[in-house]
mmCIF file of C-alpha atoms and ligand atoms in Angstrom:
data_model
loop_
_atom_site.group_PDB
_atom_site.id
_atom_site.type_symbol
_atom_site.label_atom_id
_atom_site.label_comp_id
_atom_site.label_asym_id
_atom_site.label_seq_id
_atom_site.Cartn_x
_atom_site.Cartn_y
_atom_site.Cartn_z
ATOM 1 C CA MET A 1 -31.202 -31.951 -45.639
ATOM 2 C CA LEU A 2 -32.478 -29.960 -48.602
ATOM 3 C CA ALA A 3 -32.815 -26.187 -48.471
ATOM 4 C CA GLY A 4 -36.365 -24.800 -48.267
ATOM 5 C CA TYR A 5 -36.025 -23.523 -51.857
ATOM 6 C CA ALA A 6 -34.865 -26.877 -53.274
ATOM 7 C CA VAL A 7 -37.203 -28.993 -55.384
ATOM 8 C CA GLN A 8 -38.595 -31.823 -53.275
ATOM 9 C CA VAL A 9 -39.260 -35.000 -55.170
ATOM 10 C CA GLU A 10 -42.387 -35.658 -53.084
ATOM 11 C CA HIS A 11 -43.835 -32.424 -54.484
ATOM 12 C CA SER A 12 -43.105 -33.215 -58.128
ATOM 13 C CA ARG A 13 -45.898 -32.421 -60.547
ATOM 14 C CA GLY A 14 -45.383 -35.939 -61.786
ATOM 15 C CA ARG A 15 -45.325 -37.722 -65.123
ATOM 16 C CA ARG A 16 -47.656 -37.507 -68.109
ATOM 17 C CA PHE A 17 -48.532 -41.167 -67.666
ATOM 18 C CA PRO A 18 -48.768 -42.070 -63.968
ATOM 19 C CA GLU A 19 -46.524 -44.959 -62.898
ATOM 20 C CA PRO A 20 -46.361 -46.905 -59.631
ATOM 21 C CA PRO A 21 -43.451 -45.865 -57.378
ATOM 22 C CA HIS A 22 -40.168 -47.755 -57.643
ATOM 23 C CA PRO A 23 -39.119 -49.723 -54.526
ATOM 24 C CA TYR A 24 -35.695 -48.104 -54.068
ATOM 25 C CA ARG A 25 -35.330 -45.152 -56.489
ATOM 26 C CA ASN A 26 -37.183 -41.862 -56.275
ATOM 27 C CA ASP A 27 -38.681 -40.245 -59.399
ATOM 28 C CA PHE A 28 -35.707 -37.967 -60.161
ATOM 29 C CA GLN A 29 -33.270 -40.860 -59.749
ATOM 30 C CA ARG A 30 -35.389 -42.842 -62.193
ATOM 31 C CA ASP A 31 -35.372 -39.938 -64.650
ATOM 32 C CA ARG A 32 -31.580 -39.678 -64.378
ATOM 33 C CA ASP A 33 -31.311 -43.397 -65.132
ATOM 34 C CA ARG A 34 -33.769 -43.167 -68.039
ATOM 35 C CA VAL A 35 -31.642 -40.451 -69.627
ATOM 36 C CA ILE A 36 -28.463 -42.523 -69.230
ATOM 37 C CA HIS A 37 -30.160 -45.534 -70.824
ATOM 38 C CA ALA A 38 -31.564 -43.538 -73.773
ATOM 39 C CA ARG A 39 -30.234 -44.170 -77.273
ATOM 40 C CA ALA A 40 -29.835 -40.429 -77.811
ATOM 41 C CA PHE A 41 -27.520 -40.330 -74.768
ATOM 42 C CA ARG A 42 -25.244 -43.014 -76.215
ATOM 43 C CA ARG A 43 -25.057 -41.119 -79.498
ATOM 44 C CA LEU A 44 -23.463 -38.144 -77.681
ATOM 45 C CA GLU A 45 -20.223 -40.136 -77.780
ATOM 46 C CA ASP A 46 -19.928 -39.502 -81.490
ATOM 47 C CA LYS A 47 -21.043 -35.894 -81.578
ATOM 48 C CA THR A 48 -18.478 -33.118 -81.809
ATOM 49 C CA GLN A 49 -18.211 -30.738 -78.872
ATOM 50 C CA VAL A 50 -15.529 -28.483 -80.380
ATOM 51 C CA PHE A 51 -12.979 -30.850 -81.900
ATOM 52 C CA THR A 52 -13.499 -33.862 -84.099
ATOM 53 C CA ARG A 53 -11.395 -36.967 -83.479
ATOM 54 C CA ARG A 54 -9.067 -35.841 -86.234
ATOM 55 C CA TYR A 55 -6.803 -34.121 -83.706
ATOM 56 C CA SER A 56 -6.597 -36.547 -80.796
ATOM 57 C CA ASP A 57 -8.385 -39.258 -78.839
ATOM 58 C CA HIS A 58 -8.099 -37.174 -75.673
ATOM 59 C CA PHE A 59 -10.497 -34.396 -76.543
ATOM 60 C CA ARG A 60 -13.941 -34.030 -75.085
ATOM 61 C CA ASN A 61 -16.877 -35.123 -77.138
ATOM 62 C CA ARG A 62 -20.467 -34.308 -76.156
ATOM 63 C CA LEU A 63 -20.673 -37.349 -73.923
ATOM 64 C CA THR A 64 -17.528 -36.627 -71.888
ATOM 65 C CA HIS A 65 -18.504 -32.942 -71.743
ATOM 66 C CA THR A 66 -21.906 -34.002 -70.405
ATOM 67 C CA ILE A 67 -20.301 -36.206 -67.729
ATOM 68 C CA GLU A 68 -18.062 -33.300 -66.673
ATOM 69 C CA VAL A 69 -21.041 -30.955 -66.429
ATOM 70 C CA ALA A 70 -22.917 -33.549 -64.350
ATOM 71 C CA GLN A 71 -19.964 -33.823 -61.968
ATOM 72 C CA ILE A 72 -19.639 -30.033 -61.567
ATOM 73 C CA THR A 73 -23.397 -29.696 -61.137
ATOM 74 C CA ARG A 74 -23.594 -32.379 -58.429
ATOM 75 C CA THR A 75 -20.850 -30.670 -56.433
ATOM 76 C CA ILE A 76 -22.421 -27.215 -56.657
ATOM 77 C CA ALA A 77 -25.973 -28.473 -56.061
ATOM 78 C CA ALA A 78 -24.729 -30.253 -52.926
ATOM 79 C CA ALA A 79 -22.980 -27.110 -51.662
ATOM 80 C CA LEU A 80 -26.253 -25.196 -52.091
ATOM 81 C CA ASP A 81 -28.369 -27.954 -50.436
ATOM 82 C CA LEU A 82 -30.325 -28.409 -53.660
ATOM 83 C CA ASN A 83 -31.869 -31.592 -55.022
ATOM 84 C CA ILE A 84 -28.803 -33.392 -56.398
ATOM 85 C CA ASP A 85 -30.804 -36.093 -58.195
ATOM 86 C CA LEU A 86 -32.784 -33.521 -60.167
ATOM 87 C CA ALA A 87 -29.717 -31.376 -60.871
ATOM 88 C CA GLU A 88 -27.801 -34.423 -62.094
ATOM 89 C CA ALA A 89 -30.663 -35.563 -64.348
ATOM 90 C CA LEU A 90 -30.822 -32.058 -65.854
ATOM 91 C CA ALA A 91 -27.063 -31.956 -66.456
ATOM 92 C CA LEU A 92 -27.088 -35.373 -68.138
ATOM 93 C CA VAL A 93 -29.947 -34.384 -70.441
ATOM 94 C CA HIS A 94 -28.805 -30.824 -71.207
ATOM 95 C CA ASP A 95 -27.053 -31.521 -74.555
ATOM 96 C CA LEU A 96 -29.270 -34.368 -75.755
ATOM 97 C CA GLY A 97 -30.794 -32.239 -78.527
ATOM 98 C CA HIS A 98 -27.542 -31.228 -80.199
ATOM 99 C CA PRO A 99 -27.076 -32.132 -83.864
ATOM 100 C CA PRO A 100 -23.815 -33.552 -85.275
ATOM 101 C CA PHE A 101 -20.764 -31.306 -85.819
ATOM 102 C CA GLY A 102 -21.210 -29.019 -82.815
ATOM 103 C CA HIS A 103 -22.071 -25.370 -83.306
ATOM 104 C CA ALA A 104 -21.447 -25.455 -87.074
ATOM 105 C CA GLY A 105 -23.949 -28.285 -87.525
ATOM 106 C CA GLU A 106 -26.538 -26.454 -85.457
ATOM 107 C CA LYS A 107 -26.091 -23.240 -87.425
ATOM 108 C CA ALA A 108 -26.442 -25.015 -90.766
ATOM 109 C CA LEU A 109 -29.511 -26.942 -89.660
ATOM 110 C CA ASP A 110 -31.164 -23.767 -88.394
ATOM 111 C CA ALA A 111 -30.362 -21.957 -91.652
ATOM 112 C CA ALA A 112 -31.839 -24.817 -93.702
ATOM 113 C CA MET A 113 -35.025 -24.653 -91.619
ATOM 114 C CA ARG A 114 -35.280 -20.856 -91.907
ATOM 115 C CA ALA A 115 -35.419 -21.183 -95.673
ATOM 116 C CA HIS A 116 -38.803 -22.883 -95.012
ATOM 117 C CA GLY A 117 -39.969 -20.319 -92.444
ATOM 118 C CA LEU A 118 -39.066 -22.683 -89.578
ATOM 119 C CA PHE A 119 -36.102 -22.882 -87.173
ATOM 120 C CA PHE A 120 -34.019 -25.360 -85.182
ATOM 121 C CA ASP A 121 -33.586 -25.073 -81.408
ATOM 122 C CA HIS A 122 -31.653 -27.753 -79.519
ATOM 123 C CA ASN A 123 -33.672 -27.413 -76.295
ATOM 124 C CA LEU A 124 -36.951 -27.932 -78.138
ATOM 125 C CA HIS A 125 -35.394 -30.825 -80.001
ATOM 126 C CA ALA A 126 -34.273 -32.432 -76.729
ATOM 127 C CA LEU A 127 -37.846 -32.216 -75.506
ATOM 128 C CA ARG A 128 -39.072 -33.972 -78.668
ATOM 129 C CA ILE A 129 -36.486 -36.717 -78.105
ATOM 130 C CA VAL A 130 -37.594 -37.481 -74.543
ATOM 131 C CA GLU A 131 -41.313 -37.048 -75.287
ATOM 132 C CA ASP A 132 -41.540 -38.889 -78.576
ATOM 133 C CA PHE A 133 -38.467 -40.239 -80.374
ATOM 134 C CA GLU A 134 -37.195 -42.515 -77.617
ATOM 135 C CA GLN A 135 -39.370 -45.632 -77.762
ATOM 136 C CA ARG A 136 -38.468 -47.937 -74.897
ATOM 137 C CA TYR A 137 -41.580 -48.654 -72.888
ATOM 138 C CA ALA A 138 -44.708 -50.630 -73.701
ATOM 139 C CA ALA A 139 -47.032 -48.398 -71.687
ATOM 140 C CA PHE A 140 -46.145 -44.949 -73.081
ATOM 141 C CA PRO A 141 -44.178 -43.108 -75.785
ATOM 142 C CA GLY A 142 -40.925 -41.367 -74.911
ATOM 143 C CA LEU A 143 -39.273 -41.551 -71.508
ATOM 144 C CA ASN A 144 -42.277 -40.231 -69.542
ATOM 145 C CA LEU A 145 -40.028 -37.926 -67.490
ATOM 146 C CA THR A 146 -41.288 -35.870 -64.572
ATOM 147 C CA PHE A 147 -42.518 -32.336 -65.152
ATOM 148 C CA GLU A 148 -39.461 -30.814 -63.430
ATOM 149 C CA VAL A 149 -36.991 -32.537 -65.772
ATOM 150 C CA ARG A 150 -38.988 -31.554 -68.872
ATOM 151 C CA GLU A 151 -39.295 -28.002 -67.590
ATOM 152 C CA GLY A 152 -35.541 -27.875 -66.980
ATOM 153 C CA ILE A 153 -34.796 -29.136 -70.505
ATOM 154 C CA ILE A 154 -36.679 -26.147 -71.887
ATOM 155 C CA LYS A 155 -35.810 -23.440 -69.405
ATOM 156 C CA HIS A 156 -32.240 -24.122 -68.185
ATOM 157 C CA SER A 157 -30.473 -21.828 -70.607
ATOM 158 C CA ARG A 158 -33.019 -19.306 -71.832
ATOM 159 C CA ASP A 159 -36.520 -17.949 -71.462
ATOM 160 C CA TYR A 160 -39.171 -18.761 -74.047
ATOM 161 C CA ASP A 161 -41.889 -16.269 -74.885
ATOM 162 C CA SER A 162 -45.336 -17.749 -74.236
ATOM 163 C CA ALA A 163 -46.857 -15.824 -77.146
ATOM 164 C CA ARG A 164 -44.371 -17.352 -79.585
ATOM 165 C CA HIS A 165 -44.466 -20.811 -77.998
ATOM 166 C CA PRO A 166 -48.050 -21.639 -77.018
ATOM 167 C CA GLU A 167 -47.101 -25.358 -77.198
ATOM 168 C CA LEU A 168 -44.889 -24.805 -74.121
ATOM 169 C CA SER A 169 -47.545 -23.123 -71.989
ATOM 170 C CA GLU A 170 -47.584 -25.977 -69.435
ATOM 171 C CA TYR A 171 -43.974 -25.105 -68.480
ATOM 172 C CA LEU A 172 -44.808 -21.929 -66.519
ATOM 173 C CA LEU A 173 -42.994 -19.666 -68.969
ATOM 174 C CA ASP A 174 -43.781 -16.563 -66.915
ATOM 175 C CA GLN A 175 -41.838 -18.009 -63.966
ATOM 176 C CA ARG A 176 -38.152 -18.621 -63.314
ATOM 177 C CA PRO A 177 -37.071 -22.287 -63.327
ATOM 178 C CA PRO A 178 -35.949 -23.897 -60.033
ATOM 179 C CA LEU A 179 -32.330 -23.288 -58.986
ATOM 180 C CA GLU A 180 -31.435 -26.864 -59.985
ATOM 181 C CA ALA A 181 -32.207 -25.887 -63.598
ATOM 182 C CA GLN A 182 -30.718 -22.383 -63.350
ATOM 183 C CA LEU A 183 -27.380 -23.922 -62.378
ATOM 184 C CA ILE A 184 -27.037 -25.936 -65.576
ATOM 185 C CA ASP A 185 -26.401 -22.983 -67.870
ATOM 186 C CA LEU A 186 -23.540 -21.857 -65.621
ATOM 187 C CA THR A 187 -22.024 -25.266 -64.859
ATOM 188 C CA ASP A 188 -22.121 -25.928 -68.611
ATOM 189 C CA GLU A 189 -20.047 -22.780 -69.113
ATOM 190 C CA ILE A 190 -17.607 -23.603 -66.330
ATOM 191 C CA GLY A 191 -17.214 -26.989 -67.972
ATOM 192 C CA TYR A 192 -16.603 -25.943 -71.536
ATOM 193 C CA ASN A 193 -14.705 -22.716 -70.893
ATOM 194 C CA THR A 194 -12.026 -24.594 -68.946
ATOM 195 C CA ALA A 195 -12.174 -27.758 -71.069
ATOM 196 C CA ASP A 196 -11.850 -25.855 -74.348
ATOM 197 C CA LEU A 197 -8.774 -24.008 -73.075
ATOM 198 C CA ASP A 198 -7.377 -27.427 -72.124
ATOM 199 C CA ASP A 199 -8.219 -29.121 -75.433
ATOM 200 C CA GLY A 200 -7.134 -26.074 -77.441
ATOM 201 C CA TYR A 201 -3.744 -26.026 -75.715
ATOM 202 C CA GLU A 202 -3.364 -29.793 -76.113
ATOM 203 C CA ALA A 203 -4.201 -29.472 -79.828
ATOM 204 C CA HIS A 204 -1.502 -26.761 -80.206
ATOM 205 C CA LEU A 205 -4.198 -24.450 -81.548
ATOM 206 C CA LEU A 206 -3.661 -22.197 -78.533
ATOM 207 C CA THR A 207 -0.215 -21.451 -77.131
ATOM 208 C CA LEU A 208 0.540 -20.889 -73.485
ATOM 209 C CA ASP A 209 1.717 -17.325 -74.200
ATOM 210 C CA GLN A 210 -1.473 -16.599 -76.102
ATOM 211 C CA ILE A 211 -3.656 -17.823 -73.221
ATOM 212 C CA ARG A 212 -1.573 -15.954 -70.633
ATOM 213 C CA ALA A 213 -1.874 -12.727 -72.638
ATOM 214 C CA GLY A 214 -5.544 -13.130 -73.552
ATOM 215 C CA VAL A 215 -7.024 -14.470 -70.311
ATOM 216 C CA PRO A 216 -5.990 -12.292 -67.338
ATOM 217 C CA VAL A 217 -7.584 -14.547 -64.712
ATOM 218 C CA PHE A 218 -5.536 -17.477 -66.046
ATOM 219 C CA GLU A 219 -2.385 -15.297 -65.986
ATOM 220 C CA ASN A 220 -2.932 -14.462 -62.301
ATOM 221 C CA PHE A 221 -3.041 -18.118 -61.354
ATOM 222 C CA PHE A 222 -0.184 -18.983 -63.694
ATOM 223 C CA ARG A 223 2.129 -16.491 -61.980
ATOM 224 C CA GLU A 224 1.375 -18.026 -58.596
ATOM 225 C CA VAL A 225 2.031 -21.506 -59.977
ATOM 226 C CA GLU A 226 5.337 -20.422 -61.522
ATOM 227 C CA GLN A 227 6.542 -19.157 -58.168
ATOM 228 C CA ARG A 228 5.460 -22.286 -56.392
ATOM 229 C CA TYR A 229 6.614 -24.864 -58.976
ATOM 230 C CA PRO A 230 9.325 -23.104 -61.033
ATOM 231 C CA ASN A 231 10.872 -26.341 -62.310
ATOM 232 C CA VAL A 232 7.923 -28.425 -63.514
ATOM 233 C CA ALA A 233 6.856 -28.844 -67.140
ATOM 234 C CA ASP A 234 4.718 -26.123 -68.739
ATOM 235 C CA LYS A 235 1.801 -28.513 -69.187
ATOM 236 C CA LEU A 236 1.678 -29.150 -65.426
ATOM 237 C CA LYS A 237 1.848 -25.425 -64.689
ATOM 238 C CA PHE A 238 -0.931 -24.976 -67.204
ATOM 239 C CA ASN A 239 -3.026 -27.642 -65.460
ATOM 240 C CA GLU A 240 -2.525 -26.041 -62.047
ATOM 241 C CA ALA A 241 -3.424 -22.568 -63.327
ATOM 242 C CA LEU A 242 -6.511 -23.922 -65.107
ATOM 243 C CA LYS A 243 -7.552 -25.684 -61.910
ATOM 244 C CA GLY A 244 -7.293 -22.288 -60.187
ATOM 245 C CA VAL A 245 -9.603 -20.728 -62.779
ATOM 246 C CA PHE A 246 -12.024 -23.641 -62.494
ATOM 247 C CA ASN A 247 -12.220 -23.452 -58.697
ATOM 248 C CA ARG A 248 -12.609 -19.687 -58.827
ATOM 249 C CA LEU A 249 -15.619 -19.948 -61.150
ATOM 250 C CA ALA A 250 -17.258 -22.813 -59.240
ATOM 251 C CA GLY A 251 -16.564 -21.319 -55.795
ATOM 252 C CA ASN A 252 -17.837 -17.918 -56.858
ATOM 253 C CA LEU A 253 -21.034 -19.403 -58.272
ATOM 254 C CA ILE A 254 -21.707 -21.115 -54.932
ATOM 255 C CA THR A 255 -20.951 -18.186 -52.618
ATOM 256 C CA ASN A 256 -22.547 -15.538 -54.804
ATOM 257 C CA THR A 257 -25.728 -17.553 -55.322
ATOM 258 C CA GLN A 258 -25.921 -18.048 -51.538
ATOM 259 C CA ALA A 259 -25.491 -14.295 -51.034
ATOM 260 C CA ARG A 260 -28.181 -13.477 -53.595
ATOM 261 C CA LEU A 261 -30.624 -15.908 -51.975
ATOM 262 C CA LYS A 262 -30.019 -14.245 -48.643
ATOM 263 C CA GLN A 263 -30.252 -10.693 -50.014
ATOM 264 C CA SER A 264 -33.608 -11.429 -51.623
ATOM 265 C CA ALA A 265 -34.838 -13.314 -48.534
ATOM 266 C CA ILE A 266 -35.544 -16.425 -50.609
ATOM 267 C CA GLU A 267 -36.898 -19.270 -48.516
ATOM 268 C CA THR A 268 -39.178 -21.384 -50.671
ATOM 269 C CA LEU A 269 -39.364 -22.762 -54.196
ATOM 270 C CA PRO A 270 -42.240 -20.366 -55.074
ATOM 271 C CA ASP A 271 -39.910 -17.514 -54.000
ATOM 272 C CA ILE A 272 -37.383 -18.725 -56.600
ATOM 273 C CA ARG A 273 -40.049 -19.132 -59.266
ATOM 274 C CA LYS A 274 -41.620 -15.717 -58.673
ATOM 275 C CA HIS A 275 -38.352 -13.775 -58.379
ATOM 276 C CA LYS A 276 -37.882 -11.219 -61.149
ATOM 277 C CA GLU A 277 -34.554 -12.663 -62.301
ATOM 278 C CA ARG A 278 -32.522 -15.825 -62.055
ATOM 279 C CA LEU A 279 -30.692 -16.137 -58.755
ATOM 280 C CA ALA A 280 -27.872 -18.485 -59.756
ATOM 281 C CA ALA A 281 -25.101 -16.133 -60.887
ATOM 282 C CA PHE A 282 -21.449 -15.141 -60.644
ATOM 283 C CA THR A 283 -20.438 -11.824 -59.069
ATOM 284 C CA PRO A 284 -20.007 -9.021 -61.657
ATOM 285 C CA GLU A 285 -16.210 -9.325 -61.356
ATOM 286 C CA VAL A 286 -16.160 -13.056 -62.063
ATOM 287 C CA GLU A 287 -18.896 -12.688 -64.670
ATOM 288 C CA ALA A 288 -16.530 -10.327 -66.508
ATOM 289 C CA GLU A 289 -13.740 -12.927 -66.263
ATOM 290 C CA ARG A 290 -16.064 -15.622 -67.579
ATOM 291 C CA LYS A 291 -16.925 -13.423 -70.518
ATOM 292 C CA GLN A 292 -13.234 -12.749 -71.174
ATOM 293 C CA ILE A 293 -12.542 -16.492 -71.409
ATOM 294 C CA ARG A 294 -15.509 -16.965 -73.692
ATOM 295 C CA ASP A 295 -14.546 -14.070 -75.976
ATOM 296 C CA PHE A 296 -10.977 -15.347 -76.080
ATOM 297 C CA LEU A 297 -12.173 -18.810 -77.115
ATOM 298 C CA TYR A 298 -14.452 -17.434 -79.825
ATOM 299 C CA GLU A 299 -11.742 -15.299 -81.298
ATOM 300 C CA ASN A 300 -8.824 -17.683 -81.027
ATOM 301 C CA LEU A 301 -10.379 -21.131 -81.170
ATOM 302 C CA TYR A 302 -13.979 -21.452 -82.358
ATOM 303 C CA TYR A 303 -13.478 -18.986 -85.206
ATOM 304 C CA SER A 304 -9.805 -19.801 -85.776
ATOM 305 C CA VAL A 305 -8.414 -20.420 -89.244
ATOM 306 C CA SER A 306 -7.350 -23.916 -88.128
ATOM 307 C CA LEU A 307 -10.914 -25.030 -87.459
ATOM 308 C CA ALA A 308 -12.437 -23.150 -90.407
ATOM 309 C CA GLY A 309 -12.064 -26.027 -92.883
ATOM 310 C CA GLU A 310 -13.752 -28.464 -90.549
ATOM 311 C CA LYS A 311 -16.610 -26.013 -89.982
ATOM 312 C CA ASP A 312 -17.094 -25.414 -93.697
ATOM 313 C CA ASP A 313 -17.250 -29.183 -94.275
ATOM 314 C CA ALA A 314 -19.836 -29.539 -91.507
ATOM 315 C CA GLU A 315 -22.045 -26.799 -92.925
ATOM 316 C CA ARG A 316 -21.785 -28.154 -96.454
ATOM 317 C CA ILE A 317 -22.660 -31.715 -95.369
ATOM 318 C CA VAL A 318 -25.718 -30.649 -93.358
ATOM 319 C CA THR A 319 -26.967 -28.222 -96.016
ATOM 320 C CA GLU A 320 -26.527 -30.540 -98.998
ATOM 321 C CA LEU A 321 -28.113 -33.517 -97.246
ATOM 322 C CA PHE A 322 -31.058 -31.381 -96.154
ATOM 323 C CA ASP A 323 -31.557 -30.247 -99.762
ATOM 324 C CA PHE A 324 -31.134 -33.786 -101.079
ATOM 325 C CA TRP A 325 -33.939 -35.185 -98.892
ATOM 326 C CA THR A 326 -36.128 -32.144 -99.565
ATOM 327 C CA ASN A 327 -35.914 -32.907 -103.286
ATOM 328 C CA THR A 328 -35.950 -36.709 -102.882
ATOM 329 C CA PRO A 329 -38.151 -37.593 -99.876
ATOM 330 C CA SER A 330 -38.491 -41.158 -101.190
ATOM 331 C CA ALA A 331 -34.834 -41.677 -100.175
ATOM 332 C CA LEU A 332 -35.703 -41.135 -96.496
ATOM 333 C CA PRO A 333 -36.069 -44.227 -94.288
ATOM 334 C CA HIS A 334 -39.682 -45.494 -94.145
ATOM 335 C CA TYR A 335 -40.225 -44.295 -90.592
ATOM 336 C CA TYR A 336 -39.504 -40.699 -91.642
ATOM 337 C CA GLN A 337 -41.525 -40.961 -94.858
ATOM 338 C CA GLU A 338 -44.522 -41.965 -92.739
ATOM 339 C CA LYS A 339 -43.858 -39.074 -90.334
ATOM 340 C CA ALA A 340 -43.882 -36.686 -93.277
ATOM 341 C CA GLY A 341 -47.568 -37.541 -93.623
ATOM 342 C CA GLN A 342 -48.244 -36.004 -90.198
ATOM 343 C CA GLU A 343 -45.677 -33.202 -90.058
ATOM 344 C CA SER A 344 -44.005 -30.890 -92.553
ATOM 345 C CA LEU A 345 -41.221 -32.477 -94.583
ATOM 346 C CA PRO A 346 -38.554 -29.944 -93.469
ATOM 347 C CA ARG A 347 -39.356 -30.712 -89.801
ATOM 348 C CA VAL A 348 -39.042 -34.443 -90.401
ATOM 349 C CA ILE A 349 -35.724 -34.048 -92.243
ATOM 350 C CA CYS A 350 -34.487 -31.748 -89.472
ATOM 351 C CA ASP A 351 -35.390 -34.307 -86.782
ATOM 352 C CA TYR A 352 -33.627 -37.045 -88.753
ATOM 353 C CA ILE A 353 -30.418 -35.008 -89.237
ATOM 354 C CA ALA A 354 -30.395 -33.628 -85.677
ATOM 355 C CA GLY A 355 -30.380 -37.144 -84.259
ATOM 356 C CA MET A 356 -27.364 -38.259 -86.289
ATOM 357 C CA THR A 357 -23.842 -38.821 -85.033
ATOM 358 C CA ASP A 358 -20.866 -37.292 -86.884
ATOM 359 C CA HIS A 359 -20.004 -40.718 -88.265
ATOM 360 C CA PHE A 360 -23.519 -41.491 -89.498
ATOM 361 C CA ILE A 361 -24.058 -38.163 -91.239
ATOM 362 C CA ILE A 362 -20.748 -38.509 -93.090
ATOM 363 C CA GLU A 363 -21.812 -41.992 -94.192
ATOM 364 C CA GLN A 364 -25.148 -40.604 -95.418
ATOM 365 C CA TYR A 365 -23.396 -37.794 -97.250
ATOM 366 C CA GLU A 366 -21.053 -40.176 -99.025
ATOM 367 C CA LYS A 367 -23.996 -42.384 -99.985
ATOM 368 C CA HIS A 368 -26.211 -39.621 -101.370
ATOM 369 C CA CYS A 369 -24.020 -36.638 -102.226
ATOM 370 C CA GLY A 370 -20.534 -37.975 -102.985
ATOM 371 C CA SER A 371 -17.133 -37.808 -101.312
ATOM 372 C CA THR A 372 -16.658 -35.492 -98.307
ATOM 373 C CA ARG A 373 -13.170 -34.556 -99.514
HETATM 374 MG MG1 MG B 1 -23.275 -28.289 -72.904
#
């Protein structure tokens, strides 16, 4: 039984190109499957989340991060009686537009575009992937996803101004997205905040003492674990404490969102859409803890000296390749040279680079710009 404010697949605004119904999968289940079978989805395996493979084979990449977010999202969507199929499709598609080399790659690509008065945005890029770049079906371009999945790709993590983005006007920019989409931004954070502590500790870039001192909510759970399991290895205590943090964030998101729905007397999907703010949220106390974890990770991991070299390499590779193709468009593959006839050259180069895996962009760099070392 879905809640009254859940998205009902029978009420979907449908696809750009109408298709006959499938005998045993509803439209959101089909969209979920189309995302999983997309080439861009498979490429997530070789895109950096935070760490490159240089450190270990155990770290998350964008694909395993995406699977974790999908799992968290399914659980929370089920607890809130939301549409699990839609929520899962949105989780699986949420990072599809990310360029190689994680945040550093994105920053460099955006900077290269800004030099031409343009910009790079991974949500908008994801929309271009599913609307245009994926070519799988004879009857239509792209994946022909339902309106609700396309809307969620754009609106899950931020609001777009309709004056600045007239091309997005069909996505009801003056309204809040459904709860299924609102969840993604928060389940994404639950996923990477806990996973990055885990990977950072495993990589010996963060010490246990450092995490205990810098993340009070982790310290609270760690003390409990130490009393309960005084004789087990530190790594197991760490795991138990991290599990405590994880469950606290997920549990709080469920109960607080339920409370906010009740407080605002939300009963229908239009109630969610018309509400003045997003309703999926942590309590202020847990929101502050979430922010503490995030700030800790920025300071001690993302901007750490240990990862600085890797980030500099990433920025240099993206920037130099962008400049190379700007000056030598004839070196682009034919498909992109043809596209440059219809769109601006920087946009075409940006699309090409954004789609690349870490491995492929390094190969391109070595081919056109010289050694990466
Ligand atoms: Mg993500």
